[in-house]
CSV table of N, CA, C and O in Angstrom, one decimal:
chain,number,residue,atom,x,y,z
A,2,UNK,N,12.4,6.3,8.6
A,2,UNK,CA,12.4,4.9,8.3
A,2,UNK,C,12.2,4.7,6.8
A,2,UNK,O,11.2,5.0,6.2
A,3,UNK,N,13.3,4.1,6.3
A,3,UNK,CA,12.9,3.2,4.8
A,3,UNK,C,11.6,2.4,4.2
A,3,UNK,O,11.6,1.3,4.7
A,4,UNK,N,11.2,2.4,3.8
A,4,UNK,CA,10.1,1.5,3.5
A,4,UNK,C,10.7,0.4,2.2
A,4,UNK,O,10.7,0.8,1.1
A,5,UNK,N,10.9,-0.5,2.5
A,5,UNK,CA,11.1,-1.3,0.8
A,5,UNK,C,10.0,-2.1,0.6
A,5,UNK,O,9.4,-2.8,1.4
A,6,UNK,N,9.8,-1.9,-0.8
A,6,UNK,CA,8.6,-2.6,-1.8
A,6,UNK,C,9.2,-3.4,-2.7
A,6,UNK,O,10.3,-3.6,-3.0
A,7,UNK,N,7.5,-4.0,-3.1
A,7,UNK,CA,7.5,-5.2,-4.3
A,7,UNK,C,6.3,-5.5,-4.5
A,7,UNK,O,5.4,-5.3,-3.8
A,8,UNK,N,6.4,-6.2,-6.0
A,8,UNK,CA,5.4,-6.0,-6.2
A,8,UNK,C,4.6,-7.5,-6.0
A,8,UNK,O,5.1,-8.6,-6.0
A,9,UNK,N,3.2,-7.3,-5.7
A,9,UNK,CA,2.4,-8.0,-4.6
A,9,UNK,C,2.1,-8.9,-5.8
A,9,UNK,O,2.0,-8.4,-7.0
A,10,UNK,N,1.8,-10.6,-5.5
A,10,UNK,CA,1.4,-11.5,-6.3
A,10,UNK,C,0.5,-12.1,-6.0
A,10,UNK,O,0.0,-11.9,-4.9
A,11,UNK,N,-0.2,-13.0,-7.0
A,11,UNK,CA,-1.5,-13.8,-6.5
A,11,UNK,C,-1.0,-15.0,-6.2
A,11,UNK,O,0.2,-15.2,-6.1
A,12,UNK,N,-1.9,-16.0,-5.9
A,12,UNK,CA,-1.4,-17.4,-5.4
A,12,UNK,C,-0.7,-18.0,-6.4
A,12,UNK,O,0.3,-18.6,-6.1
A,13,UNK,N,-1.1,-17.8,-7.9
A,13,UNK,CA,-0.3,-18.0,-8.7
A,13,UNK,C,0.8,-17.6,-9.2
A,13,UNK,O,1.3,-17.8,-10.3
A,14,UNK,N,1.3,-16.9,-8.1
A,14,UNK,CA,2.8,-16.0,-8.2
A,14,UNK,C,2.9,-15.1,-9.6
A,14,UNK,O,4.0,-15.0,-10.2
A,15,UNK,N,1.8,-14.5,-10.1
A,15,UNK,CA,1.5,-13.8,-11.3
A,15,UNK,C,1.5,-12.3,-10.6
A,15,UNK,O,0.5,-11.8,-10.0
A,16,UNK,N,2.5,-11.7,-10.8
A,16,UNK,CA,2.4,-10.1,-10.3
A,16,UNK,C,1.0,-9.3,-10.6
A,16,UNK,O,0.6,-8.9,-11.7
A,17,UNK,N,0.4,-8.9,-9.3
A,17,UNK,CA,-0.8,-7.7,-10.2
A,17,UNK,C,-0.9,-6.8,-10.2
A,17,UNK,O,-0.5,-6.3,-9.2
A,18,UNK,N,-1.1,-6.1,-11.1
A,18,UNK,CA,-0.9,-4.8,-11.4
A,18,UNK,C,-1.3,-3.6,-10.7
A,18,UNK,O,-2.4,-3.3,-10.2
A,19,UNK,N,-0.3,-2.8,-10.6
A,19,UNK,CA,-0.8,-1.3,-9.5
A,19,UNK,C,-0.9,-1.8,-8.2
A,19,UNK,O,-1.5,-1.1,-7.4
A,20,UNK,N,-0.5,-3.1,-7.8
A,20,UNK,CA,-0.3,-3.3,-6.4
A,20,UNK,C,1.1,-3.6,-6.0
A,20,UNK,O,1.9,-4.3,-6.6
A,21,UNK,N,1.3,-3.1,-4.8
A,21,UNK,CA,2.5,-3.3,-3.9
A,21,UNK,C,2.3,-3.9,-2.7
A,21,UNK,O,1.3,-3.9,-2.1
A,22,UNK,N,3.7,-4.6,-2.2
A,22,UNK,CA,3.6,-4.8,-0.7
A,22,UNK,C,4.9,-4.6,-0.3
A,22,UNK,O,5.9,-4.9,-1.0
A,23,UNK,N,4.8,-3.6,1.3
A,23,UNK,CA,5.7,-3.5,1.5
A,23,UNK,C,6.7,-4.8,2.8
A,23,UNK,O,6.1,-5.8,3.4
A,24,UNK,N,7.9,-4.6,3.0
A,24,UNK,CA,8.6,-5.4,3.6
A,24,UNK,C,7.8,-5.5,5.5
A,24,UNK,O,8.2,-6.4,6.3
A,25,UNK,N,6.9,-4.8,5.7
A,25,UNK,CA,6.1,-4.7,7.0
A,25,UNK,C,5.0,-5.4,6.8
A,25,UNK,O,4.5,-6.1,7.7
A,26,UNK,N,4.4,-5.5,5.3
A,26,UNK,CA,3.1,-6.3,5.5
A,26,UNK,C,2.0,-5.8,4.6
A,26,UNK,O,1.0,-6.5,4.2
A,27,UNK,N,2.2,-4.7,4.4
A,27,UNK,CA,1.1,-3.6,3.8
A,27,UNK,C,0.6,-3.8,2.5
A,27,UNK,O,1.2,-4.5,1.7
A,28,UNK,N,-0.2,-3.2,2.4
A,28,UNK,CA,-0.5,-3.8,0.6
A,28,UNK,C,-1.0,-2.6,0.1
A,28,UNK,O,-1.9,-2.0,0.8
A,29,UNK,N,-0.7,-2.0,-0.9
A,29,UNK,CA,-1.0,-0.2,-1.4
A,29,UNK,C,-1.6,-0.7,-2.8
A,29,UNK,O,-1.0,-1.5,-3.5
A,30,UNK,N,-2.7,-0.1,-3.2
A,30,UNK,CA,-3.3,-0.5,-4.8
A,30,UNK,C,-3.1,1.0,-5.4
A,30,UNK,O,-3.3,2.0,-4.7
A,31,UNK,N,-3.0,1.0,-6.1
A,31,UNK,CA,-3.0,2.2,-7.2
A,31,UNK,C,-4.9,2.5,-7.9
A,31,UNK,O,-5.0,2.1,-9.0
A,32,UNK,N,-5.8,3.0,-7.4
A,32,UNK,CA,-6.9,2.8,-8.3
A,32,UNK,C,-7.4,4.1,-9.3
A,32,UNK,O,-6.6,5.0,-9.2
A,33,UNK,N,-7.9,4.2,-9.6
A,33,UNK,CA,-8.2,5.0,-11.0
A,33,UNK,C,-10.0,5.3,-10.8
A,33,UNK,O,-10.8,4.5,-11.1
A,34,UNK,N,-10.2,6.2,-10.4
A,34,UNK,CA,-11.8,6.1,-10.3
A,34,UNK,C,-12.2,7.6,-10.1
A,34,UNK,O,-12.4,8.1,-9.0
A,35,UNK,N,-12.4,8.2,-11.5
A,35,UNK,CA,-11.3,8.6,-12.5
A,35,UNK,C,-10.1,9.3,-12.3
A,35,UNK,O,-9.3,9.5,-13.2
A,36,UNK,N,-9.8,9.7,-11.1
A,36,UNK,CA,-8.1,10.5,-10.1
A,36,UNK,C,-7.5,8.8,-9.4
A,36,UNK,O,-8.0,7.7,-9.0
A,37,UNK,N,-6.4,9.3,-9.5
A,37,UNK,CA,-5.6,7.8,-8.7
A,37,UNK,C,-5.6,8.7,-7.3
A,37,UNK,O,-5.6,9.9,-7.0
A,38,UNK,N,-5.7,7.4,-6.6
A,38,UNK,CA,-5.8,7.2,-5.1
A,38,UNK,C,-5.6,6.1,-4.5
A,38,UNK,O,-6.3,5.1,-5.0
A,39,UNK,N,-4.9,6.0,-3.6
A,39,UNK,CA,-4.0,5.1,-3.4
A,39,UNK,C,-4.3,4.5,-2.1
A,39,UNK,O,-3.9,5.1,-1.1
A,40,UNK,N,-5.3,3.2,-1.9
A,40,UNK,CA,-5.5,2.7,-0.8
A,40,UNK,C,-4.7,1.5,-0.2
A,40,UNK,O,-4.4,0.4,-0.8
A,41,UNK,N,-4.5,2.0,1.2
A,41,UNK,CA,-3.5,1.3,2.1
A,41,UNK,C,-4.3,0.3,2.8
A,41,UNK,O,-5.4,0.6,3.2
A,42,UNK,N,-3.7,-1.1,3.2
A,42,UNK,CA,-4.1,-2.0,3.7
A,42,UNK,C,-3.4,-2.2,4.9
A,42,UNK,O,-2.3,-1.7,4.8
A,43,UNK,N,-3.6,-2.7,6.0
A,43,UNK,CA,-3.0,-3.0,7.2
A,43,UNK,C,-2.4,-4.4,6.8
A,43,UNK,O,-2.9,-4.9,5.7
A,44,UNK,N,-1.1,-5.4,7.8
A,44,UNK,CA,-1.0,-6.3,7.3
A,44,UNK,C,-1.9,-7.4,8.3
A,44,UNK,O,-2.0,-7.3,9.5
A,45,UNK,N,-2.4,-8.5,7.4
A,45,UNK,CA,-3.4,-9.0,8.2
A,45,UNK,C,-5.2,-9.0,7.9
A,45,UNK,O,-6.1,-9.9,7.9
A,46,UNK,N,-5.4,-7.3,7.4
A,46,UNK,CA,-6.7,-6.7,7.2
A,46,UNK,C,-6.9,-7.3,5.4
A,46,UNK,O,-6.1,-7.6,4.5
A,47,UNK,N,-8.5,-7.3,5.3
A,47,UNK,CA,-8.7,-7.8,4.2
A,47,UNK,C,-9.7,-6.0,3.5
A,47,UNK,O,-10.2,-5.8,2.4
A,48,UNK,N,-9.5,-5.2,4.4
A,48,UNK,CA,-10.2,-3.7,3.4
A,48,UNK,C,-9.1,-3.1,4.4
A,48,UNK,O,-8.6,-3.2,5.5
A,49,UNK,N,-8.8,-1.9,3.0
A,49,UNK,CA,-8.3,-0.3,3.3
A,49,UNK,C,-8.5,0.6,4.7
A,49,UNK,O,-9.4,1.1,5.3
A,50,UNK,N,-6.8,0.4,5.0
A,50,UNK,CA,-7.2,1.4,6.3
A,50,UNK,C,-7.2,2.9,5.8
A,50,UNK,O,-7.9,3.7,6.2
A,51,UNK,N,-6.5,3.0,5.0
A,51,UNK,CA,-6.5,4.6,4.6
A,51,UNK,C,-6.4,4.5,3.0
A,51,UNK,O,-6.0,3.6,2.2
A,52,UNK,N,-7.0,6.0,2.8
A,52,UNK,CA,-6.7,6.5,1.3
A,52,UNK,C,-5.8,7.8,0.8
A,52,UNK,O,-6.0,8.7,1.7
A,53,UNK,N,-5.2,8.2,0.2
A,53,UNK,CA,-4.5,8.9,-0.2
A,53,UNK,C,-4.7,9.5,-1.7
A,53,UNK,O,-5.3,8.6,-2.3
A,54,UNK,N,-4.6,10.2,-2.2
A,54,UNK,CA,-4.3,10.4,-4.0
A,54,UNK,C,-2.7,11.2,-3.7
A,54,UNK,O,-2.0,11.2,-4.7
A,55,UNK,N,-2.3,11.7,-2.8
A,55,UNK,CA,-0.7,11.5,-2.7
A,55,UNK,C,0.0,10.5,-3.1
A,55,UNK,O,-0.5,9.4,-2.8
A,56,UNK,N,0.9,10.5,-3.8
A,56,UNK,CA,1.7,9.0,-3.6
A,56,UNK,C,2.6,9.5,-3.1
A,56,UNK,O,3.4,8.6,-2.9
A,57,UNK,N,3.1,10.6,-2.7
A,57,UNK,CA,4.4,10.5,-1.8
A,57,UNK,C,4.1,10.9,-0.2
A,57,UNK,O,5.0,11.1,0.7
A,58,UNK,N,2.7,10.9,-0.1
A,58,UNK,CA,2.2,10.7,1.1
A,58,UNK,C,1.4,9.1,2.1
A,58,UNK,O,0.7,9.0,3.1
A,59,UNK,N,2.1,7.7,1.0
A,59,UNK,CA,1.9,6.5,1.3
A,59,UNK,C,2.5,6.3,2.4
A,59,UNK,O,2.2,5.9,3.5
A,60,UNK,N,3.7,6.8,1.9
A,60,UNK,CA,5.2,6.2,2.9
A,60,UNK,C,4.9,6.9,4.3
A,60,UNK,O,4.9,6.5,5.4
A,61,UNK,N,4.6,7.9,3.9
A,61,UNK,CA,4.6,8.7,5.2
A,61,UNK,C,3.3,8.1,6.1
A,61,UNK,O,3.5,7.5,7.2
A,62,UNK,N,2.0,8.3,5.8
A,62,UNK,CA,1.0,7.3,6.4
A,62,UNK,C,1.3,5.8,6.9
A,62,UNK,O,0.8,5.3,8.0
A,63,UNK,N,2.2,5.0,6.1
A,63,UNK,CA,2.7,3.4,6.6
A,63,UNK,C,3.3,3.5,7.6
A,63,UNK,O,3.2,2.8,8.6
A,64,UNK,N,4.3,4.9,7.4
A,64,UNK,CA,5.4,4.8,8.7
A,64,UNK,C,5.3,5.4,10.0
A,64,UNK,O,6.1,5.3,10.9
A,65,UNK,N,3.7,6.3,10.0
A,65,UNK,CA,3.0,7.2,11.2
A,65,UNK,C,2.3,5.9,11.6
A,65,UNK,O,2.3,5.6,12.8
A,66,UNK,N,1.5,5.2,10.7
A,66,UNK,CA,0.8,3.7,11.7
A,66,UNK,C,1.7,2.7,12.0
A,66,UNK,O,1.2,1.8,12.7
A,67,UNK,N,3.1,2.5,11.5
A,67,UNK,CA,3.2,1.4,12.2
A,67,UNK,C,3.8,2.1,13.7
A,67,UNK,O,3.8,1.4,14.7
A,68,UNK,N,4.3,3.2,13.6
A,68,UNK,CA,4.9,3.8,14.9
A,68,UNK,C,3.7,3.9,15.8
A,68,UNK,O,3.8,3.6,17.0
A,69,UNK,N,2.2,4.5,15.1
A,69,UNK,CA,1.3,4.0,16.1
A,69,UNK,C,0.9,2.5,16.6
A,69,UNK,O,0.1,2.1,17.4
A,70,UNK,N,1.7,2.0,15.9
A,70,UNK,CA,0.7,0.7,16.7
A,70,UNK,C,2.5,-0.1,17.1
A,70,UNK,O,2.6,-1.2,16.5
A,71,UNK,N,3.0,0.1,17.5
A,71,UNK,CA,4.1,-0.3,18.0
A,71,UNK,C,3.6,0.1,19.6
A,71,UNK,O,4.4,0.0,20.5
C-alpha cells in the first residue's frame, strides 16, 4: 500500500516543521534527541503509538497498524 504525505499544519495553517500527516490520519514528527527518531501518532490519539529512528521503517509500521486494526 502507498502511503501519501503532507505536511501537517497548525490552526493557523502555518506548516510545522519535521512533521507530517499522512492521507489515513497519522502524524509522524521527526525529533532530534540527539539521534532522529521518528514518532508515530494514531489518527485521533493525542501521544505516540510508536517510535522508530528508521525512516524507511515509518511506512512500513503505518501500513502493519492500519491492517491491524482494520
Amino acid at each position: 500500500m502507498s502511503i501519501k504525505w503532507r505536511a501537517k499544519r497548525n490552526a493557523q495553517g502555518q506548516i510545522i516543521p519535521s512533521c507530517w500527516e499522512t492521507d489515513g490520519g497519522y502524524t509522524v514528527v521527526e525529533n532530534r534527541t540527539p539521534e532522529v527518531c521518528y514518532s508515530i501518532t494514531r489518527p485521533g490519539e493525542k501521544a505516540p503509538s510508536f517510535y522508530t529512528p528508521d525512516r524507511q521503517q515509518v511506512s512500513a509500521l503505518i501500513d502493519a497498524d492500519e491492517r491491524a486494526l482494520a
